[in-house]
Short mmCIF file of C-alpha atoms in Angstrom, two decimals:
data_model
loop_
_atom_site.label_atom_id
_atom_site.label_comp_id
_atom_site.label_asym_id
_atom_site.label_seq_id
_atom_site.Cartn_x
_atom_site.Cartn_y
_atom_site.Cartn_z
CA UNK E 121 11.61 -12.12 -11.30
CA UNK E 122 9.63 -9.45 -9.73
CA UNK E 123 8.97 -9.86 -6.02
CA UNK E 124 6.94 -7.63 -3.64
CA UNK E 125 7.04 -8.70 -0.07
CA UNK E 126 4.85 -6.98 2.63
CA UNK E 127 5.55 -7.08 6.34
CA UNK E 128 4.59 -5.18 9.41
CA UNK E 129 1.00 -6.29 9.98
CA UNK E 130 -0.29 -7.58 13.14
CA UNK E 131 -2.94 -7.09 15.93
CA UNK E 132 -3.20 -3.63 17.27
CA UNK E 133 -5.81 -1.58 19.32
CA UNK E 134 -7.95 1.08 17.89
CA UNK E 135 -6.12 4.38 17.99
CA UNK E 136 -2.66 2.75 17.55
CA UNK E 137 -0.40 3.33 14.51
CA UNK E 138 1.22 0.79 12.23
CA UNK E 139 3.86 0.94 9.57
CA UNK E 140 3.75 -1.54 6.78
CA UNK E 141 6.78 -2.28 4.48
CA UNK E 142 6.90 -3.49 0.89
CA UNK E 143 10.23 -4.80 -0.22
CA UNK E 144 10.53 -4.80 -4.09
CA UNK E 145 13.02 -6.71 -6.19
CA UNK E 146 13.52 -7.90 -9.70
CA UNK E 147 13.03 -4.59 -11.47
CA UNK E 148 14.15 -1.00 -11.40
CA UNK E 149 11.06 0.45 -9.77
CA UNK E 150 12.04 4.10 -10.07
CA UNK E 151 9.63 4.51 -13.05
CA UNK E 152 6.85 2.41 -11.60
CA UNK E 153 3.74 3.42 -9.66
CA UNK E 154 3.47 1.74 -6.26
CA UNK E 155 0.21 1.23 -4.52
CA UNK E 156 -1.41 -0.19 -1.42
CA UNK E 157 -4.79 -2.00 -1.57
CA UNK E 158 -6.63 -3.78 1.19
CA UNK E 159 -9.27 -6.46 1.43
CA UNK E 160 -11.44 -7.07 4.44
CA UNK E 161 -13.25 -10.52 4.79
CA UNK E 162 -16.19 -10.86 2.54
CA UNK E 163 -15.44 -7.56 0.81
CA UNK E 164 -13.77 -6.53 -2.45
CA UNK E 165 -10.27 -5.36 -2.66
CA UNK E 166 -10.22 -1.60 -1.88
CA UNK E 167 -7.84 1.06 -3.00
CA UNK E 168 -5.81 2.70 -0.28
CA UNK E 169 -3.09 4.81 -1.94
CA UNK E 170 -0.82 5.00 -4.95
CA UNK E 171 2.26 7.06 -5.70
CA UNK E 172 5.05 7.41 -8.26
CA UNK E 173 8.28 5.96 -6.83
CA UNK E 174 9.94 9.44 -7.07
CA UNK E 175 6.99 10.73 -5.00
CA UNK E 176 5.98 13.47 -7.29
CA UNK E 177 2.40 12.27 -7.75
CA UNK E 178 0.11 10.65 -5.10
CA UNK E 179 -3.52 9.39 -5.03
CA UNK E 180 -5.03 8.46 -1.75
CA UNK E 181 -8.53 7.25 -0.76
CA UNK E 182 -10.44 9.81 1.12
CA UNK E 183 -11.31 7.36 3.92
CA UNK E 184 -7.67 7.29 4.94
CA UNK E 185 -6.15 10.44 3.56
CA UNK E 186 -5.78 12.29 6.85
CA UNK E 187 -4.29 9.23 8.63
CA UNK E 188 -1.84 8.00 6.05
CA UNK E 189 1.81 8.65 5.20
CA UNK E 190 3.77 6.91 2.48
CA UNK E 191 7.51 6.98 2.27
CA UNK E 192 10.34 5.07 0.48
CA UNK E 193 13.88 4.02 0.94
CA UNK E 194 15.52 3.96 -2.39
CA UNK E 195 18.61 2.12 -1.10
CA UNK E 196 16.52 -0.70 0.21
CA UNK E 197 13.94 -0.65 -2.72
CA UNK E 198 11.23 -0.50 -0.09
CA UNK E 199 8.16 1.50 0.36
CA UNK E 200 6.23 2.16 3.56
CA UNK E 201 2.70 2.82 4.53
CA UNK E 202 2.06 4.36 8.01
CA UNK E 203 -1.45 4.45 9.15
CA UNK E 204 -2.36 6.47 12.21
CA UNK E 205 -5.33 6.40 14.60
CA UNK E 206 -6.30 2.93 13.37
CA UNK E 207 -9.92 1.91 13.57
CA UNK E 208 -11.62 -1.52 13.49
CA UNK E 209 -12.78 -0.94 10.03
CA UNK E 210 -9.18 -0.78 8.93
CA UNK E 211 -8.91 -4.46 9.51
CA UNK E 212 -7.92 -6.13 6.33
CA UNK E 213 -5.22 -7.87 4.47
CA UNK E 214 -3.01 -5.11 3.05
CA UNK E 215 -1.38 -5.71 -0.42
CA UNK E 216 1.44 -3.89 -2.15
CA UNK E 217 1.32 -3.52 -5.90
CA UNK E 218 3.44 -2.18 -8.79
CA UNK E 219 2.40 -0.85 -12.12
CA UNK E 220 4.23 0.45 -15.06
CA UNK E 221 1.27 2.81 -15.79
CA UNK E 222 2.31 6.42 -15.80
CA UNK E 223 -0.25 7.67 -13.18
CA UNK E 224 -0.95 6.54 -9.64
CA UNK E 225 -4.22 4.92 -10.47
CA UNK E 226 -6.76 3.41 -8.10
CA UNK E 227 -7.68 0.66 -10.66
CA UNK E 228 -6.52 -2.69 -9.43
CA UNK E 229 -6.34 -4.14 -12.96
CA UNK E 230 -3.63 -1.68 -13.86
CA UNK E 231 -1.23 -3.35 -11.43
CA UNK E 232 0.78 -6.23 -12.84
CA UNK E 233 2.68 -7.20 -9.74
CA UNK E 234 1.30 -7.96 -6.24
CA UNK E 235 2.58 -9.08 -3.01
CA UNK E 236 1.16 -11.87 -0.86
CA UNK E 237 -0.39 -9.50 1.68
CA UNK E 238 -0.02 -8.77 5.33
CA UNK E 239 -2.89 -9.05 7.82
CA UNK E 240 -3.88 -6.00 9.93
CA UNK E 241 -6.31 -6.49 12.69
CA UNK E 242 -7.59 -3.64 14.68
CA UNK E 243 -9.41 -4.50 18.02
CA UNK E 244 -11.94 -2.02 19.42
#
């Protein structure tokens, strides 16, 4: 059974940094594309970033590209999202997702597996 579990969210102040984790289990994810999406209250789910597990191919939304770093720990089957210089508009539930699609797509429908999300709240 595939499981994606996010953690690391919380309440932070504008300008702070935050690192989110996504622990994956139930598959060998080395050939999967991993992604982060976010959803703010009253808004549609928004693409943040996607990357091949091996890290050779990455796709990141322009709104966060200069503030975002992704990394992975193969031994722990965990991927990380670090977001710097947080802004109130970054407030959202952040979701981890996995896809067997061969490219790091920004299309949510391509992702078969989703975590439950972790809340990030950025105060002004």
